[in-house]
């Protein structure tokens, strides 16, 4: 990138802002060297890292990094072999490494896909042992602890004892009647590391000892009594031993990091890179930035772009505040800066002070930020092609020393652009062709713009020249846009309107800024007829474009309203559907509960019938008849009671569900079906009586010699010869309940079936009847005894059980219960 362009676009100010958001000085130094990248893959990686930082900060806050102010000096000290870090520096360095470990843990706990951050934290090595050693041996105040080593503990204990002894000896001079009168002050002080007394000069010989100096006035002497010299010598020696042991401990703690220099370098590098990403992410949050997509078709598309240095939060940050001011303030008006092929040139016109130069700088600065891995203050959908070169001809850098006028400087700059041109390139030209004769300057400006267009550059230029406005309106691949203004006050709106050539409004703005009216009117009179006509034509176009823009905004508002209404309707439909589903679920739950209640009531009726039939059977056994028989009247009474109980259940269910309370006549008639001619063959749907079981059911399937009969919701297999048709197929739609009460008692309830000695057909027939009887007696576990023999009976019975609808599982009995000669059968519930 051209250095002049970075300076003209104030990229260094953006770099300074992101540096202020770094936690560590090392990251701030690295960010100060931030420059736009030109490799698309490197740009994509840098933007992706910033995006991950934004995601992390948005969900979990800042990284828990804590860096001491002197981190650079600490790392420099570690690089010098044999140099021990100071205790405070070691404590601060340990705190820094602990914060790196905390950051690693925080990133690993974070939700979402963060591959770049995860890779960085994985590169950081753990230093728990070294951090623990420092925290054990150095306290929070930076003093080496007594138990940092056994030797230090012994030395300090001896040193405390000697100091106590020394102080006691010296204090005896303070309390002594014969010595206290010679002292200037009743204190013990330190002189050159030795404890001394303050004695009056005239009494120098009164107390034998060594003089270590005099006071400034010469009235006092610092005297070490001879009786304390030996103790003082020992204290000084112990203090030297203490200092040497402390240095040894500090050097050992420092060398622990030196021994892991490679891992330490990798860890510090990871921490610095994490801090760099964090600073970029914080700037993105500050400006409301987005990651622009990288395009390959040569486009530059910033939607709702804002100049970052005009955002109030950034201005407050650069003003020196530690934290940016988040208070609401008027920020820059967003503008769309769009160059989409085949359009490669954008000519921006409009009044002075209307925002042309800011828009020009925004286009270049946002491109530089994106290629430096920074998010741009723009709306979603923004895209940019990675540029190899970017040039900006903005401002005025005339030089008397270099004999450069305004125009000369601009032309020199344009020539340098052409020499250093490398596509893809973006060329920014502010007031191109200015500084010379308007006619020649307009022609020159047009030629410059078209020259860079033909070389394949993206060009954004601002101008007041009519010739450039006409060029933009009539040339393929060139777009024209103008900044708007209030038609009554001529105040700028700072909104960019595409397709409009725009007016400069020099005379109107001069009058608005206070230029005397006679001057303005004289200027209007000096315009030629063609210029006045052109001004009138442009004013008319501005009015028409304003009306079109108004209609466009109204249409946009209508579309948004329609979209909101559509969303509201969809939401309402979803709510209604959810409410309907919830209502259906509640209704289904109620019906299920009612069905369960009905089943319990029917079970109660059946239990009552069983008890009544058992009582009738007992009464029959007490009679003297050879064959117990139950009178027909009692049988009819039982059937009538059963029918009445079931009718009562039906009425309750109908009352709960809101159905008719009276049963249909067909249903009532179904309880007492018309007689069926004797000998009629059973058909599907016919009601039959199973002779062997004395139960009534409905035929569901008919085979060659047998049929499947549904009895109380369960299916039985019976021979056709054992079935007696008692009624035709039911025709009413309401389910009916048939009750057949077997009043004759059964001899016993058998759970074993012995088929040893039977043929296969006989065994299968007996097994089928056995299963049906077990169903009626509600048995669940049965035994079929077939013996070992040739295994033919066992295989036939196994095949029969495998396909039987009542069988849940079967298998050989345990060894203690017959083994392979017995098959255990488990029936379904």
Short mmCIF file of C-alpha atoms in Angstrom, two decimals, residues 238-533:
data_model
loop_
_atom_site.label_atom_id
_atom_site.label_comp_id
_atom_site.label_asym_id
_atom_site.label_seq_id
_atom_site.Cartn_x
_atom_site.Cartn_y
_atom_site.Cartn_z
CA UNK A 238 24.04 -13.19 58.82
CA UNK A 239 22.48 -10.42 56.71
CA UNK A 240 24.98 -11.19 53.95
CA UNK A 241 24.14 -14.90 54.19
CA UNK A 242 20.44 -14.00 54.04
CA UNK A 243 20.96 -11.86 50.93
CA UNK A 244 22.94 -14.62 49.23
CA UNK A 245 20.28 -17.24 50.06
CA UNK A 246 17.49 -14.96 48.83
CA UNK A 247 19.36 -14.37 45.60
CA UNK A 248 19.88 -18.11 45.22
CA UNK A 249 16.15 -18.71 45.68
CA UNK A 250 15.18 -15.96 43.22
CA UNK A 251 17.69 -17.26 40.67
CA UNK A 252 16.29 -20.78 41.02
CA UNK A 253 12.77 -19.49 40.45
CA UNK A 254 13.93 -17.47 37.45
CA UNK A 255 15.96 -20.36 35.98
CA UNK A 256 12.86 -22.57 36.16
CA UNK A 257 11.44 -20.41 33.35
CA UNK A 258 14.75 -20.30 31.46
CA UNK A 259 14.83 -24.11 31.34
CA UNK A 260 11.50 -23.97 29.48
CA UNK A 261 12.42 -21.07 27.22
CA UNK A 262 10.80 -22.51 24.08
CA UNK A 263 7.51 -23.26 25.84
CA UNK A 264 7.59 -19.87 27.53
CA UNK A 265 8.10 -18.10 24.21
CA UNK A 266 5.22 -20.04 22.69
CA UNK A 267 2.97 -19.20 25.63
CA UNK A 268 3.78 -15.49 25.58
CA UNK A 269 3.24 -15.44 21.82
CA UNK A 270 -0.18 -17.07 22.22
CA UNK A 271 -1.13 -14.57 24.93
CA UNK A 272 -0.06 -11.62 22.79
CA UNK A 273 -1.96 -12.93 19.77
CA UNK A 274 -5.07 -13.47 21.91
CA UNK A 275 -4.77 -9.90 23.15
CA UNK A 276 -4.39 -8.62 19.57
CA UNK A 277 -7.58 -10.44 18.57
CA UNK A 278 -9.34 -9.13 21.67
CA UNK A 279 -8.35 -5.54 20.86
CA UNK A 280 -9.62 -5.88 17.28
CA UNK A 281 -12.86 -7.43 18.54
CA UNK A 282 -13.35 -4.62 21.07
CA UNK A 283 -12.91 -2.05 18.30
CA UNK A 284 -15.50 -3.92 16.24
CA UNK A 285 -17.96 -3.75 19.12
CA UNK A 286 -17.15 -0.08 19.61
CA UNK A 287 -17.96 0.91 16.01
CA UNK A 288 -20.70 -1.67 15.38
CA UNK A 289 -18.49 -3.34 12.81
CA UNK A 290 -19.13 -6.31 10.54
CA UNK A 291 -16.85 -8.72 8.73
CA UNK A 292 -16.98 -7.81 5.03
CA UNK A 293 -17.16 -10.68 2.58
CA UNK A 294 -14.18 -11.07 0.25
CA UNK A 295 -15.20 -10.86 -3.39
CA UNK A 296 -13.28 -11.98 -6.45
CA UNK A 297 -15.07 -9.94 -9.13
CA UNK A 298 -13.39 -6.61 -8.43
CA UNK A 299 -16.19 -5.00 -6.46
CA UNK A 300 -16.15 -2.54 -3.59
CA UNK A 301 -19.44 -2.49 -1.71
CA UNK A 302 -19.83 -0.86 1.69
CA UNK A 303 -23.48 -0.61 2.74
CA UNK A 304 -24.40 2.09 5.27
CA UNK A 305 -20.73 2.92 5.70
CA UNK A 306 -19.62 5.29 8.46
CA UNK A 307 -16.24 6.97 8.85
CA UNK A 308 -14.77 5.32 11.99
CA UNK A 309 -12.99 8.45 13.21
CA UNK A 310 -16.30 10.34 13.29
CA UNK A 311 -17.99 7.79 15.55
CA UNK A 312 -18.34 9.41 19.00
CA UNK A 313 -17.04 6.36 20.91
CA UNK A 314 -13.83 6.30 18.85
CA UNK A 315 -13.35 10.04 19.24
CA UNK A 316 -13.72 9.69 23.03
CA UNK A 317 -11.23 6.81 23.03
CA UNK A 318 -8.64 8.79 21.08
CA UNK A 319 -9.21 11.81 23.31
CA UNK A 320 -7.47 9.90 26.08
CA UNK A 321 -10.23 8.21 28.09
CA UNK A 322 -9.34 4.84 29.53
CA UNK A 323 -12.79 3.59 28.56
CA UNK A 324 -14.75 4.97 25.63
CA UNK A 325 -17.79 7.09 26.37
CA UNK A 326 -20.85 5.05 25.48
CA UNK A 327 -23.27 7.97 25.93
CA UNK A 328 -25.48 8.56 22.87
CA UNK A 329 -24.09 11.22 20.54
CA UNK A 330 -24.63 12.34 16.99
CA UNK A 331 -22.54 10.15 14.72
CA UNK A 332 -21.83 10.22 10.99
CA UNK A 333 -24.69 9.72 8.55
CA UNK A 334 -24.35 6.29 6.88
CA UNK A 335 -23.80 6.26 3.11
CA UNK A 336 -23.70 3.47 0.55
CA UNK A 337 -20.37 3.29 -1.28
CA UNK A 338 -20.93 0.87 -4.14
CA UNK A 339 -18.79 -0.07 -7.13
CA UNK A 340 -20.05 -3.31 -8.65
CA UNK A 341 -18.75 -4.44 -12.06
CA UNK A 342 -19.23 -3.45 -14.81
CA UNK A 343 -19.27 -0.12 -12.93
CA UNK A 344 -15.70 0.71 -11.91
CA UNK A 345 -15.83 4.48 -11.47
CA UNK A 346 -17.92 6.52 -9.03
CA UNK A 347 -18.00 10.31 -9.49
CA UNK A 348 -19.34 12.07 -6.39
CA UNK A 349 -20.72 15.59 -6.74
CA UNK A 350 -22.72 17.93 -4.56
CA UNK A 351 -22.41 21.13 -2.57
CA UNK A 352 -19.38 22.21 -0.62
CA UNK A 353 -19.31 20.96 3.01
CA UNK A 354 -21.77 18.29 1.89
CA UNK A 355 -19.68 15.22 2.77
CA UNK A 356 -17.87 14.36 -0.47
CA UNK A 357 -14.39 14.15 1.02
CA UNK A 358 -15.62 12.19 4.05
CA UNK A 359 -17.25 9.65 1.72
CA UNK A 360 -14.06 9.44 -0.32
CA UNK A 361 -11.96 8.84 2.78
CA UNK A 362 -14.47 6.33 4.14
CA UNK A 363 -14.19 4.20 1.01
CA UNK A 364 -10.41 4.04 1.30
CA UNK A 365 -10.16 3.75 5.09
CA UNK A 366 -12.70 0.93 5.30
CA UNK A 367 -10.81 -0.96 2.60
CA UNK A 368 -7.57 -0.56 4.57
CA UNK A 369 -9.25 -1.68 7.80
CA UNK A 370 -10.72 -4.79 6.18
CA UNK A 371 -7.35 -5.83 4.75
CA UNK A 372 -5.76 -5.29 8.17
CA UNK A 373 -8.17 -7.81 9.68
CA UNK A 374 -10.45 -5.20 11.27
CA UNK A 375 -14.21 -5.19 11.05
CA UNK A 376 -15.65 -2.19 9.22
CA UNK A 377 -18.41 0.13 10.48
CA UNK A 378 -20.96 -0.81 7.83
CA UNK A 379 -24.08 -2.91 7.38
CA UNK A 380 -24.24 -6.61 6.62
CA UNK A 381 -23.77 -7.57 3.00
CA UNK A 382 -20.68 -5.39 2.57
CA UNK A 383 -18.03 -6.85 0.27
CA UNK A 384 -14.56 -5.95 -0.90
CA UNK A 385 -12.00 -7.24 -3.36
CA UNK A 386 -8.55 -7.58 -1.79
CA UNK A 387 -6.44 -4.78 -3.24
CA UNK A 388 -2.76 -4.87 -4.05
CA UNK A 389 -2.44 -1.10 -4.21
CA UNK A 390 -4.42 1.87 -2.94
CA UNK A 391 -3.73 5.50 -3.83
CA UNK A 392 -5.25 8.69 -2.46
CA UNK A 393 -4.86 12.21 -3.81
CA UNK A 394 -6.54 14.17 -1.02
CA UNK A 395 -5.71 17.58 0.47
CA UNK A 396 -3.04 20.07 -0.38
CA UNK A 397 0.65 19.57 0.38
CA UNK A 398 2.18 22.43 -1.59
CA UNK A 399 5.83 23.17 -0.78
CA UNK A 400 7.65 26.43 -1.36
CA UNK A 401 10.98 24.75 -0.71
CA UNK A 402 10.31 22.08 -3.32
CA UNK A 403 8.79 24.66 -5.71
CA UNK A 404 5.47 22.75 -5.69
CA UNK A 405 2.21 24.66 -6.05
CA UNK A 406 -1.16 23.11 -5.27
CA UNK A 407 -1.65 21.99 -8.84
CA UNK A 408 1.95 20.79 -9.16
CA UNK A 409 1.66 18.69 -6.05
CA UNK A 410 -1.50 17.01 -7.32
CA UNK A 411 0.05 16.23 -10.69
CA UNK A 412 3.22 14.86 -9.07
CA UNK A 413 1.09 12.62 -6.90
CA UNK A 414 -0.91 11.34 -9.90
CA UNK A 415 2.32 10.54 -11.77
CA UNK A 416 3.61 8.58 -8.77
CA UNK A 417 0.32 6.63 -8.66
CA UNK A 418 0.67 5.64 -12.29
CA UNK A 419 4.24 4.40 -11.77
CA UNK A 420 3.42 2.31 -8.71
CA UNK A 421 0.09 1.00 -10.04
CA UNK A 422 -0.56 -2.72 -9.42
CA UNK A 423 -4.04 -4.16 -9.94
CA UNK A 424 -6.40 -4.77 -8.23
CA UNK A 425 -6.17 -1.13 -7.19
CA UNK A 426 -8.34 1.59 -5.72
CA UNK A 427 -7.66 5.22 -6.73
CA UNK A 428 -9.19 8.04 -4.68
CA UNK A 429 -9.15 11.50 -6.28
CA UNK A 430 -10.46 14.51 -4.35
CA UNK A 431 -11.41 17.50 -6.53
CA UNK A 432 -9.54 16.01 -9.46
CA UNK A 433 -8.21 18.62 -11.86
CA UNK A 434 -8.54 21.49 -9.39
CA UNK A 435 -5.98 24.25 -8.93
CA UNK A 436 -5.81 25.47 -12.53
CA UNK A 437 -8.03 26.86 -15.30
CA UNK A 438 -11.54 25.32 -14.86
CA UNK A 439 -11.89 24.32 -18.50
CA UNK A 440 -8.44 22.76 -18.77
CA UNK A 441 -8.67 21.36 -15.23
CA UNK A 442 -12.01 19.67 -16.02
CA UNK A 443 -10.60 18.13 -19.19
CA UNK A 444 -7.48 16.97 -17.35
CA UNK A 445 -9.51 15.52 -14.50
CA UNK A 446 -11.68 13.58 -16.96
CA UNK A 447 -8.59 12.20 -18.69
CA UNK A 448 -7.02 11.12 -15.38
CA UNK A 449 -10.14 9.32 -14.24
CA UNK A 450 -10.60 7.58 -17.57
CA UNK A 451 -6.91 6.62 -17.68
CA UNK A 452 -7.10 4.71 -14.40
CA UNK A 453 -10.45 3.22 -15.44
CA UNK A 454 -8.89 1.78 -18.56
CA UNK A 455 -6.03 0.35 -16.51
CA UNK A 456 -8.61 -1.63 -14.53
CA UNK A 457 -8.63 0.35 -11.29
CA UNK A 458 -11.59 1.11 -9.10
CA UNK A 459 -11.85 4.91 -9.04
CA UNK A 460 -13.76 7.17 -6.66
CA UNK A 461 -13.49 10.86 -7.52
CA UNK A 462 -15.12 14.04 -6.25
CA UNK A 463 -15.65 17.06 -8.49
CA UNK A 464 -17.58 20.26 -9.18
CA UNK A 465 -16.78 20.24 -12.91
CA UNK A 466 -19.72 19.92 -15.28
CA UNK A 467 -17.59 18.06 -17.80
CA UNK A 468 -16.97 15.28 -15.26
CA UNK A 469 -20.67 15.22 -14.38
CA UNK A 470 -21.53 14.75 -18.04
CA UNK A 471 -18.81 12.09 -18.35
CA UNK A 472 -20.28 10.18 -15.40
CA UNK A 473 -23.82 10.42 -16.82
CA UNK A 474 -22.95 9.26 -20.33
CA UNK A 475 -20.06 6.77 -20.00
CA UNK A 476 -20.59 3.04 -19.67
CA UNK A 477 -19.15 1.68 -16.42
CA UNK A 478 -19.17 5.07 -14.68
CA UNK A 479 -21.73 5.96 -11.99
CA UNK A 480 -22.67 9.36 -10.70
CA UNK A 481 -23.87 10.18 -7.19
CA UNK A 482 -24.55 13.46 -5.42
CA UNK A 483 -24.92 14.50 -1.82
CA UNK A 484 -28.33 15.96 -1.05
CA UNK A 485 -29.31 19.21 0.58
CA UNK A 486 -32.37 20.86 2.05
CA UNK A 487 -34.14 22.66 -0.83
CA UNK A 488 -35.18 25.54 1.43
CA UNK A 489 -32.12 26.19 3.60
CA UNK A 490 -29.51 24.53 1.34
CA UNK A 491 -28.16 22.81 4.45
CA UNK A 492 -26.43 19.49 3.60
CA UNK A 493 -28.24 16.24 4.43
CA UNK A 494 -25.05 14.13 4.06
CA UNK A 495 -27.04 11.50 2.15
CA UNK A 496 -25.64 10.16 -1.10
CA UNK A 497 -28.13 9.83 -3.96
CA UNK A 498 -27.05 7.64 -6.86
CA UNK A 499 -27.95 8.65 -10.43
CA UNK A 500 -27.98 12.38 -9.69
CA UNK A 501 -25.35 14.74 -11.21
CA UNK A 502 -25.90 17.17 -8.33
CA UNK A 503 -25.30 20.90 -8.01
CA UNK A 504 -22.38 22.63 -6.39
CA UNK A 505 -24.58 25.41 -4.90
CA UNK A 506 -21.54 27.65 -4.50
CA UNK A 507 -23.61 30.86 -4.59
CA UNK A 508 -26.35 29.56 -2.31
CA UNK A 509 -23.86 28.23 0.27
CA UNK A 510 -21.88 31.50 0.11
CA UNK A 511 -25.05 33.40 0.97
CA UNK A 512 -25.83 30.88 3.74
CA UNK A 513 -22.35 31.40 5.21
CA UNK A 514 -22.83 35.18 5.41
CA UNK A 515 -21.43 36.56 2.14
CA UNK A 516 -23.19 39.88 1.45
CA UNK A 517 -26.18 39.60 -0.86
CA UNK A 518 -24.83 42.15 -3.43
CA UNK A 519 -21.79 39.98 -3.99
CA UNK A 520 -23.93 36.89 -4.49
CA UNK A 521 -26.26 38.70 -6.91
CA UNK A 522 -23.30 40.11 -8.84
CA UNK A 523 -21.93 36.60 -9.18
CA UNK A 524 -25.26 35.33 -10.53
CA UNK A 525 -25.26 38.14 -13.08
CA UNK A 526 -21.79 37.16 -14.27
CA UNK A 527 -22.91 33.67 -15.28
CA UNK A 528 -23.42 33.07 -18.97
CA UNK A 529 -26.79 32.09 -20.36
CA UNK A 530 -25.56 28.55 -20.89
CA UNK A 531 -24.35 28.26 -17.31
CA UNK A 532 -27.61 29.65 -15.95
CA UNK A 533 -29.57 27.25 -18.15
#
